[in-house]
C-alpha cells in the first residue's frame, strides 16, 4: 500500500505541477502572479503547439524570473531531440531556482542524453542543497540516488553504484522502486557475485516481475552451470517478452533492458 | 500486496500513455516541425496524411518502432562506424519524418558539443551519419485508431573521443 501511495503522490505532484498563482499574490509578488496566470492559458493545449509555447513566452515577457515557465517550455524541445534549446531553457530555470529544477535537468541528462557526468553533478548538487529526501525522477520510476548509481555504473564505477543502491534500499521509509533490485542484481552479476545476484533478481520478481529479471537470473544460473534452472528462467523471460511484460518507455530505453535477440542468444548457449 | 504492485505498475503505464497520447496530432507551427524544402528534400518522399498534422514517435507509447528492434538498429550502425574516427566530439541529432509506408524523408541535422552548446560540425562528421540515417530500412508506421500514420522520429549520435558512443533515444 505504501508503494501505491508513494507512486500516486508523485503522479499527483506532476499532474499539479502548475504553481498556485494565488500563492504569489499572498506573498506580495504581483509580477509573478501575473506571469503565472498568463502561463495558465497554455492548459488544454499540447506541449508542442504554438498556443502552449506562446502562453509561456508571454508569461516570461512579463516576468523573466518565472523559473517554472522555462522548465515547462523546455519539455517539447527535449522530446523533439532539440538538446540545444532544451538545455538553454533548463539552465535558466536552474539558475533561478536550483532546488526546484535540478531534479528534472539531472534526470533528463541521464535518461535522454546519457550525460552521466552531468546528471551526477546535478543530482549531487541537489543533494547538497536539500535537507530532506531528494525525490524521484519525473516519470516516478526511479529515486534520484538510484539514477545516480546507474550513472556511476556506466562510468565504470560498478562498486560505487552497488554501494549507492544498497544504501538507498536501507534508507528509512524507502520503498524499493520498480527496477531497483533488477539493476542491483545485474550489477552483482557483472561483478561475478552470483549469490547476491540471484537473491536480488528473485526479490525483483516480488516487486515487478519482468522478462528482464528472468533473463538475468537465467544468465546467473548459466554461470553456476545449473542448466535446468537457466533454461526455465530464459523460457519464462521469452514468454514475458512476448506478452510485453518487459521494460518499456515511450521516449527512451531503460538501462539493463533486454531484447528478444538477447534471450535467443542465451537459449542458444544452452543448446550448444 | 502483489495485486497492489501490479495495479501500481498499470497506473504508471497508464500515466505514461496520458503524457504521450493526444486526441489529435498537433498542427503545423509546433516545436520541431519540418516543412518541405525543395532545395534539400527528396520530392519523391510524400506523406500519407495531411501536412498539417503529424504524430511524434513517442505517441505509440513504445519508443522506437523498427524491424529488429532498437538493438538491431544499434548493431547495424555501430558496425558501420566501428573503424571511424570522428574529428569532433559532441551530439549530432538527425530528425526526420517516417510516413505511413515506413519510408523516411526530410532529414534535419542539429549539432552541439558535449556541453550542449550549438556548433557547426564539419560535414566529415555529419555527412556519414546523415547518409547512414537515410539508408535505414524497416521503420514501422505509427498506428493510431487502427490507421497507419506519418510521424516524426529522431536519432541522436553521441561522439566521445572521436568514437560513436551512444545512439539515442
Short mmCIF file of C-alpha atoms in Angstrom, two decimals:
data_model
loop_
_atom_site.label_atom_id
_atom_site.label_comp_id
_atom_site.label_asym_id
_atom_site.label_seq_id
_atom_site.Cartn_x
_atom_site.Cartn_y
_atom_site.Cartn_z
CA UNK A 1 0.00 0.00 0.00
CA UNK A 2 2.90 2.33 0.80
CA UNK A 3 4.25 1.90 -2.71
CA UNK A 4 0.89 2.74 -4.23
CA UNK A 5 0.57 5.87 -2.08
CA UNK A 6 4.09 6.90 -2.97
CA UNK A 7 3.52 6.47 -6.68
CA UNK A 8 0.19 8.24 -6.53
CA UNK A 9 1.67 11.14 -4.62
CA UNK A 10 4.31 11.67 -7.29
CA UNK A 11 1.81 11.30 -10.09
CA UNK A 12 -0.36 13.91 -8.39
CA UNK A 13 2.60 16.23 -7.85
CA UNK A 14 3.47 16.12 -11.54
CA UNK A 15 -0.16 16.44 -12.62
CA UNK A 16 -0.49 19.53 -10.43
CA UNK A 17 2.84 20.96 -11.44
CA UNK A 18 1.35 24.33 -12.32
CA UNK A 19 2.00 26.54 -9.28
CA UNK A 20 -0.86 28.02 -7.32
CA UNK A 21 -0.83 31.57 -8.69
CA UNK A 22 -2.61 32.92 -5.63
CA UNK A 23 0.38 31.94 -3.52
CA UNK A 24 2.47 34.58 -5.32
CA UNK A 25 -0.21 37.16 -4.61
CA UNK A 26 -0.27 36.11 -0.95
CA UNK A 27 3.46 36.74 -0.70
CA UNK A 28 3.11 40.11 -2.47
CA UNK A 29 4.79 39.11 -5.74
CA UNK A 30 2.24 40.62 -8.13
CA UNK A 31 4.54 40.32 -11.16
CA UNK A 32 4.95 36.57 -10.71
CA UNK A 33 1.21 36.28 -10.03
CA UNK A 34 0.53 37.95 -13.39
CA UNK A 35 3.07 35.74 -15.21
CA UNK A 36 1.60 32.66 -13.55
CA UNK A 37 -1.96 33.46 -14.64
CA UNK A 38 -0.78 34.10 -18.20
CA UNK A 39 1.05 30.73 -18.19
CA UNK A 40 -2.24 29.07 -17.26
CA UNK A 41 -3.55 29.93 -20.73
CA UNK A 42 -1.47 27.03 -22.11
CA UNK A 43 -3.65 24.49 -20.34
CA UNK A 44 -5.61 22.32 -22.73
CA UNK A 45 -3.01 22.73 -25.48
CA UNK A 46 -0.37 20.19 -26.44
CA UNK A 47 3.21 20.91 -25.28
CA UNK A 48 4.49 21.23 -28.86
CA UNK A 49 1.79 23.63 -30.03
CA UNK A 50 2.14 27.31 -30.87
CA UNK A 51 -0.53 28.22 -28.33
CA UNK A 52 1.21 26.37 -25.50
CA UNK A 53 4.60 27.91 -26.24
CA UNK A 54 3.13 31.38 -26.82
CA UNK A 55 1.42 31.45 -23.42
CA UNK A 56 4.76 30.68 -21.77
CA UNK A 57 6.60 33.29 -23.85
CA UNK A 58 4.05 35.87 -22.79
CA UNK A 59 4.43 34.86 -19.15
CA UNK A 60 8.22 35.19 -19.41
CA UNK A 61 7.90 38.59 -21.11
CA UNK A 62 6.02 39.78 -18.02
CA UNK A 63 8.41 38.16 -15.54
CA UNK A 64 11.69 36.70 -16.89
CA UNK A 65 12.42 35.27 -13.43
CA UNK A 66 9.40 32.92 -13.51
CA UNK A 67 11.52 29.73 -13.49
CA UNK A 68 8.58 27.34 -13.80
CA UNK A 69 7.81 28.65 -17.31
CA UNK A 70 11.32 27.83 -18.56
CA UNK A 71 11.03 24.21 -17.43
CA UNK A 72 7.58 23.54 -18.89
CA UNK A 73 8.58 25.32 -22.10
CA UNK A 74 11.67 23.11 -22.38
CA UNK A 75 9.81 19.79 -22.44
CA UNK A 76 8.70 19.90 -26.08
CA UNK A 77 12.28 20.66 -27.14
CA UNK A 78 13.53 17.74 -25.07
CA UNK A 79 11.04 15.37 -26.69
CA UNK A 80 11.83 16.61 -30.20
CA UNK A 81 15.55 15.99 -29.66
CA UNK A 82 16.48 19.70 -29.65
CA UNK A 83 19.01 19.43 -26.85
CA UNK A 84 20.40 22.91 -27.51
CA UNK A 85 17.17 24.79 -26.78
CA UNK A 86 16.20 22.37 -24.02
CA UNK A 87 19.46 22.90 -22.18
CA UNK A 88 19.37 26.70 -22.58
CA UNK A 89 15.88 26.84 -21.09
CA UNK A 90 16.70 24.45 -18.27
CA UNK A 91 19.87 26.36 -17.42
CA UNK A 92 17.74 29.45 -16.89
CA UNK A 93 15.29 27.53 -14.69
CA UNK A 94 18.10 26.00 -12.62
CA UNK A 95 19.92 29.34 -12.24
CA UNK A 96 16.73 30.91 -10.84
CA UNK A 97 15.62 28.04 -8.61
CA UNK A 98 18.13 25.18 -8.38
CA UNK A 99 16.34 23.06 -5.78
CA UNK A 100 13.15 23.04 -7.81
CA UNK A 101 14.66 22.40 -11.25
CA UNK A 102 17.81 20.34 -10.70
CA UNK A 103 15.77 17.12 -10.34
CA UNK A 104 14.34 17.45 -13.85
CA UNK A 105 17.55 18.60 -15.52
CA UNK A 106 19.63 15.94 -13.77
CA UNK A 107 17.25 13.12 -14.55
CA UNK A 108 16.83 14.13 -18.22
CA UNK A 109 20.58 14.41 -18.70
CA UNK A 110 20.70 10.74 -17.76
CA UNK A 111 17.53 9.49 -19.44
CA UNK A 112 17.63 11.37 -22.74
CA UNK A 113 21.33 12.10 -23.29
CA UNK A 114 23.32 9.54 -21.31
CA UNK A 115 25.25 12.53 -19.97
CA UNK A 116 26.37 10.61 -16.90
CA UNK A 117 28.81 13.19 -15.52
CA UNK A 118 26.27 15.99 -15.96
CA UNK A 119 23.49 14.01 -14.30
CA UNK A 120 25.74 13.13 -11.34
CA UNK A 121 26.74 16.79 -10.93
CA UNK A 122 23.11 17.90 -10.89
CA UNK A 123 21.89 15.19 -8.51
CA UNK A 124 24.82 15.62 -6.13
CA UNK A 125 24.35 19.39 -6.15
CA UNK A 126 20.67 18.86 -5.40
CA UNK A 127 21.63 16.55 -2.54
CA UNK A 128 23.95 19.20 -1.09
CA UNK A 129 21.14 21.78 -1.22
CA UNK A 130 18.41 19.53 0.22
CA UNK A 131 17.71 18.95 3.87
CA UNK A 132 15.26 16.20 3.04
CA UNK A 133 14.92 13.37 0.56
CA UNK A 134 15.94 14.48 -2.94
CA UNK A 135 12.99 12.70 -4.54
CA UNK A 136 12.27 10.84 -7.72
CA UNK A 137 12.65 11.06 -11.49
CA UNK A 138 9.96 12.96 -13.37
CA UNK A 139 8.37 9.68 -14.51
CA UNK A 140 8.33 8.46 -10.86
CA UNK A 141 10.15 5.24 -11.79
CA UNK A 142 13.48 5.96 -10.09
CA UNK A 143 14.68 7.53 -6.88
CA UNK A 144 17.32 10.02 -7.97
CA UNK A 145 20.01 8.22 -5.93
CA UNK A 146 19.27 5.06 -7.95
CA UNK A 147 19.61 7.10 -11.15
CA UNK A 148 22.90 8.48 -9.81
CA UNK A 149 24.08 4.92 -9.12
CA UNK A 150 23.32 3.93 -12.72
CA UNK A 151 25.37 6.89 -13.96
CA UNK A 152 28.35 5.71 -11.91
CA UNK A 153 27.85 2.21 -13.28
CA UNK A 154 28.04 3.45 -16.87
CA UNK A 155 31.17 5.42 -16.00
CA UNK A 156 32.72 2.12 -14.95
CA UNK A 157 32.36 2.53 -11.17
CA UNK A 158 30.26 -0.56 -10.51
CA UNK A 159 31.20 -0.99 -6.85
CA UNK A 160 30.23 2.59 -6.14
CA UNK A 161 26.93 2.01 -7.94
CA UNK A 162 26.28 -1.09 -5.82
CA UNK A 163 27.05 0.79 -2.63
CA UNK A 164 24.67 3.67 -3.54
CA UNK A 165 21.80 1.28 -4.34
CA UNK A 166 22.40 -0.80 -1.20
CA UNK A 167 22.37 2.35 0.94
CA UNK A 168 19.22 3.63 -0.71
CA UNK A 169 17.44 0.33 -0.13
CA UNK A 170 18.40 0.57 3.56
CA UNK A 171 17.21 4.18 3.90
CA UNK A 172 14.41 4.66 6.44
CA UNK A 173 10.91 4.69 4.93
CA UNK A 174 12.23 3.90 1.47
CA UNK A 175 10.10 1.57 -0.62
CA UNK A 176 12.01 -0.18 -3.42
CA UNK A 177 11.38 1.26 -6.87
CA UNK A 178 10.09 -0.65 -9.85
CA UNK A 179 13.55 -1.65 -11.07
CA UNK A 180 15.90 -1.20 -8.08
CA UNK A 181 16.51 -4.89 -7.37
CA UNK A 182 16.83 -5.66 -11.08
CA UNK A 183 19.63 -3.11 -11.50
CA UNK A 184 21.30 -4.26 -8.29
CA UNK A 185 21.08 -7.89 -9.40
CA UNK A 186 22.61 -7.07 -12.79
CA UNK A 187 25.45 -5.19 -11.08
CA UNK A 188 26.19 -8.17 -8.79
CA UNK A 189 26.09 -10.48 -11.83
CA UNK A 190 28.51 -8.24 -13.72
CA UNK A 191 30.78 -8.24 -10.66
CA UNK A 192 30.52 -12.04 -10.51
CA UNK A 193 28.81 -12.01 -7.09
CA UNK A 194 26.37 -14.70 -8.15
CA UNK A 195 24.72 -15.43 -4.79
CA UNK A 196 23.75 -11.81 -4.27
CA UNK A 197 22.74 -11.50 -7.92
CA UNK A 198 20.37 -14.45 -7.55
CA UNK A 199 18.85 -13.07 -4.33
CA UNK A 200 18.31 -9.60 -5.85
CA UNK A 201 16.75 -10.90 -9.03
CA UNK A 202 14.40 -13.17 -7.07
CA UNK A 203 13.48 -10.17 -4.91
CA UNK A 204 12.70 -8.25 -8.11
CA UNK A 205 10.13 -10.92 -9.01
CA UNK A 206 8.12 -9.96 -5.93
CA UNK A 207 8.11 -6.28 -6.85
CA UNK A 208 7.82 -6.17 -10.61
CA UNK A 209 8.30 -9.46 -12.43
CA UNK A 210 9.58 -8.75 -15.94
CA UNK A 211 11.31 -10.52 -18.81
CA UNK A 212 14.49 -8.69 -17.75
CA UNK A 213 14.86 -10.15 -14.23
CA UNK A 214 14.07 -13.65 -15.55
CA UNK A 215 16.67 -13.26 -18.31
CA UNK A 216 19.43 -12.12 -15.96
CA UNK A 217 18.52 -14.83 -13.46
CA UNK A 218 18.88 -17.31 -16.31
CA UNK A 219 22.33 -15.86 -17.01
CA UNK A 220 23.28 -16.26 -13.35
CA UNK A 221 22.22 -19.92 -13.40
CA UNK A 222 24.15 -20.42 -16.62
CA UNK A 223 27.32 -19.23 -14.88
CA UNK A 224 26.51 -21.55 -11.99
CA UNK A 225 26.15 -24.32 -14.60
CA UNK A 226 22.62 -25.06 -13.43
CA UNK A 227 21.28 -25.68 -16.93
CA UNK A 228 17.78 -26.80 -15.89
CA UNK A 229 17.11 -23.63 -13.89
CA UNK A 230 18.74 -21.44 -16.54
CA UNK A 231 16.52 -22.86 -19.27
CA UNK A 232 13.43 -22.45 -17.11
CA UNK A 233 14.18 -18.77 -16.43
CA UNK A 234 15.06 -17.97 -20.05
CA UNK A 235 11.87 -19.63 -21.30
CA UNK A 236 9.90 -17.56 -18.79
CA UNK A 237 11.78 -14.46 -20.00
CA UNK A 238 10.75 -15.28 -23.57
CA UNK A 239 7.10 -15.74 -22.61
CA UNK A 240 7.08 -12.49 -20.67
CA UNK A 241 8.79 -10.66 -23.51
CA UNK A 242 6.18 -11.85 -25.99
CA UNK A 243 3.41 -10.76 -23.62
CA UNK A 244 5.12 -7.34 -23.43
CA UNK A 245 5.84 -7.79 -19.74
CA UNK A 246 9.18 -6.03 -20.12
CA UNK A 247 10.89 -2.69 -19.64
CA UNK A 248 9.18 -0.17 -21.91
CA UNK A 249 9.41 3.59 -22.12
CA UNK A 250 7.67 5.88 -24.61
CA UNK A 251 10.74 8.06 -25.13
CA UNK A 252 13.97 6.21 -24.40
CA UNK A 253 15.43 2.83 -23.43
CA UNK A 254 15.87 1.71 -19.83
CA UNK A 255 19.25 0.64 -18.51
CA UNK A 256 19.52 -3.17 -18.49
CA UNK A 257 16.66 -3.54 -20.95
CA UNK A 258 16.83 -6.73 -22.99
CA UNK A 259 15.59 -7.68 -26.44
CA UNK A 260 14.37 -10.91 -27.98
CA UNK A 261 17.77 -11.34 -29.62
CA UNK A 262 19.39 -11.43 -26.14
CA UNK A 263 17.04 -14.16 -24.92
CA UNK A 264 17.50 -16.23 -28.07
CA UNK A 265 21.30 -15.92 -27.87
CA UNK A 266 21.25 -17.12 -24.25
CA UNK A 267 18.98 -20.04 -25.11
CA UNK A 268 21.35 -20.91 -27.93
CA UNK A 269 24.24 -21.01 -25.44
CA UNK A 270 22.37 -23.74 -23.54
CA UNK A 271 21.73 -25.78 -26.67
CA UNK A 272 25.41 -25.63 -27.55
CA UNK B 1 0.33 -6.87 -1.90
CA UNK B 2 1.11 -8.35 -5.29
CA UNK B 3 -2.19 -7.05 -6.67
CA UNK B 4 -1.36 -3.56 -5.39
CA UNK B 5 2.04 -3.70 -7.05
CA UNK B 6 0.54 -4.79 -10.34
CA UNK B 7 -2.04 -2.01 -10.03
CA UNK B 8 0.75 0.47 -9.36
CA UNK B 9 2.64 -0.60 -12.46
CA UNK B 10 -0.51 -0.40 -14.54
CA UNK B 11 -1.16 3.10 -13.24
CA UNK B 12 2.35 4.22 -14.15
CA UNK B 13 1.93 2.82 -17.64
CA UNK B 14 -1.46 4.49 -17.88
CA UNK B 15 0.10 7.79 -16.84
CA UNK B 16 2.80 7.35 -19.48
CA UNK B 17 0.01 6.98 -22.00
CA UNK B 18 -1.68 10.10 -20.63
CA UNK B 19 1.51 12.04 -21.15
CA UNK B 20 2.01 10.85 -24.69
CA UNK B 21 -1.38 10.21 -26.22
CA UNK B 22 -3.41 13.01 -27.68
CA UNK B 23 -6.75 13.12 -29.35
CA UNK B 24 -5.27 14.71 -32.48
CA UNK B 25 -1.75 15.28 -33.68
CA UNK B 26 -0.56 18.87 -33.42
CA UNK B 27 -0.94 21.49 -36.16
CA UNK B 28 1.95 22.93 -38.15
CA UNK B 29 3.95 25.65 -36.43
CA UNK B 30 4.66 23.40 -33.48
CA UNK B 31 8.08 22.75 -31.94
CA UNK B 32 10.27 20.64 -34.23
CA UNK B 33 8.11 20.88 -37.35
CA UNK B 34 9.84 20.05 -40.65
CA UNK B 35 8.44 21.84 -43.68
CA UNK B 36 9.34 20.56 -47.14
CA UNK B 37 12.37 22.35 -48.59
CA UNK B 38 12.72 21.86 -52.37
CA UNK B 39 16.43 22.71 -52.13
CA UNK B 40 17.30 19.80 -49.86
CA UNK B 41 14.38 17.36 -49.59
CA UNK B 42 13.57 14.41 -51.82
CA UNK B 43 10.47 15.39 -53.85
CA UNK B 44 9.53 11.72 -54.19
CA UNK B 45 9.05 11.36 -50.44
CA UNK B 46 5.43 12.05 -49.64
CA UNK B 47 3.21 11.94 -46.61
CA UNK B 48 0.14 9.72 -46.49
CA UNK B 49 -1.83 12.13 -44.33
CA UNK B 50 -2.16 15.86 -44.04
CA UNK B 51 0.89 18.10 -43.98
CA UNK B 52 -0.81 19.94 -41.14
CA UNK B 53 -0.96 17.05 -38.68
CA UNK B 54 1.87 14.71 -37.81
CA UNK B 55 2.45 12.46 -34.82
CA UNK B 56 5.61 12.03 -32.77
CA UNK B 57 7.35 8.66 -32.39
CA UNK B 58 6.55 8.52 -28.68
CA UNK B 59 2.81 8.77 -29.25
CA UNK B 60 2.84 4.98 -29.65
CA UNK B 61 3.93 4.72 -26.01
CA UNK B 62 6.52 2.09 -27.00
CA UNK B 63 9.52 4.09 -28.21
CA UNK B 64 11.36 3.49 -31.48
CA UNK B 65 9.46 1.14 -33.81
CA UNK B 66 11.73 -0.66 -36.27
CA UNK B 67 12.20 -4.17 -37.59
CA UNK B 68 14.75 -5.97 -35.41
CA UNK B 69 14.04 -3.54 -32.55
CA UNK B 70 16.44 -0.84 -31.42
CA UNK B 71 19.12 -3.43 -30.71
CA UNK B 72 19.22 -4.40 -34.39
CA UNK B 73 19.48 -0.75 -35.42
CA UNK B 74 22.33 -0.16 -32.96
CA UNK B 75 24.23 -3.25 -34.09
CA UNK B 76 23.97 -2.14 -37.70
CA UNK B 77 25.11 1.44 -37.04
CA UNK B 78 27.86 0.62 -34.55
CA UNK B 79 29.25 -1.93 -37.01
CA UNK B 80 29.18 0.68 -39.77
CA UNK B 81 31.14 3.24 -37.70
CA UNK B 82 33.36 0.79 -35.83
CA UNK B 83 36.54 1.96 -37.52
CA UNK B 84 35.53 5.60 -37.95
CA UNK B 85 37.47 8.21 -36.03
CA UNK B 86 35.36 11.38 -35.98
CA UNK B 87 37.18 14.73 -35.82
CA UNK B 88 34.76 16.31 -33.34
CA UNK B 89 33.10 15.21 -30.12
CA UNK B 90 29.51 16.13 -29.38
CA UNK B 91 25.89 15.40 -30.11
CA UNK B 92 24.52 15.03 -33.64
CA UNK B 93 20.74 14.86 -33.85
CA UNK B 94 19.05 13.89 -37.10
CA UNK B 95 15.30 14.50 -37.10
CA UNK B 96 13.11 13.23 -39.90
CA UNK B 97 9.66 12.01 -40.88
CA UNK B 98 8.56 8.38 -41.24
CA UNK B 99 5.47 8.08 -43.42
CA UNK B 100 2.69 5.51 -43.15
CA UNK B 101 4.58 3.19 -45.53
CA UNK B 102 7.69 3.18 -43.33
CA UNK B 103 9.66 5.42 -45.70
CA UNK B 104 11.78 8.23 -44.28
CA UNK B 105 12.48 11.74 -45.53
CA UNK B 106 13.01 15.45 -44.75
CA UNK B 107 16.14 14.98 -42.67
CA UNK B 108 17.36 17.86 -40.47
CA UNK B 109 20.66 17.99 -38.59
CA UNK B 110 21.40 19.71 -35.27
CA UNK B 111 24.84 19.57 -33.65
CA UNK B 112 26.41 20.61 -30.37
CA UNK B 113 29.46 19.98 -28.25
CA UNK B 114 29.23 17.64 -25.27
CA UNK B 115 28.06 20.57 -23.10
CA UNK B 116 25.02 21.10 -25.41
CA UNK B 117 26.38 24.35 -26.91
CA UNK B 118 25.25 24.53 -30.54
CA UNK B 119 28.08 24.35 -33.04
CA UNK B 120 28.59 23.67 -36.70
CA UNK B 121 30.26 20.34 -37.05
CA UNK B 122 32.14 19.72 -40.29
CA UNK B 123 30.45 17.69 -42.99
CA UNK B 124 33.08 14.98 -42.48
CA UNK B 125 31.25 14.26 -39.21
CA UNK B 126 27.63 14.90 -40.17
CA UNK B 127 27.50 13.55 -43.73
CA UNK B 128 28.35 9.90 -42.95
CA UNK B 129 25.78 9.92 -40.12
CA UNK B 130 23.16 11.54 -42.33
CA UNK B 131 23.84 9.06 -45.13
CA UNK B 132 23.52 6.15 -42.68
CA UNK B 133 20.23 7.56 -41.37
CA UNK B 134 18.81 7.88 -44.85
CA UNK B 135 19.69 4.26 -45.61
CA UNK B 136 17.98 2.78 -42.54
CA UNK B 137 15.22 0.40 -43.58
CA UNK B 138 12.46 -1.20 -41.59
CA UNK B 139 10.79 1.77 -39.89
CA UNK B 140 7.31 0.80 -38.76
CA UNK B 141 4.44 3.23 -39.18
CA UNK B 142 2.68 4.50 -36.09
CA UNK B 143 -0.79 3.06 -35.70
CA UNK B 144 -3.49 5.32 -34.31
CA UNK B 145 -7.21 4.47 -34.46
CA UNK B 146 -6.27 1.37 -36.48
CA UNK B 147 -4.73 3.51 -39.23
CA UNK B 148 -1.04 3.85 -40.16
CA UNK B 149 0.17 7.43 -39.62
CA UNK B 150 3.08 9.67 -40.53
CA UNK B 151 5.28 10.70 -37.60
CA UNK B 152 8.44 12.50 -36.54
CA UNK B 153 11.41 10.41 -35.46
CA UNK B 154 14.92 11.43 -34.50
CA UNK B 155 18.22 9.75 -33.78
CA UNK B 156 20.95 11.38 -31.71
CA UNK B 157 24.53 10.20 -32.11
CA UNK B 158 26.88 10.83 -29.19
CA UNK B 159 30.54 11.06 -30.18
CA UNK B 160 33.15 10.85 -27.42
CA UNK B 161 36.92 10.71 -28.06
CA UNK B 162 36.16 10.52 -31.77
CA UNK B 163 34.14 7.31 -31.36
CA UNK B 164 30.42 6.76 -31.76
CA UNK B 165 29.43 6.00 -28.18
CA UNK B 166 25.62 6.13 -27.99
CA UNK B 167 22.66 6.12 -30.32
CA UNK B 168 19.64 7.75 -28.71
CA UNK B 169 16.76 7.96 -27.85
#
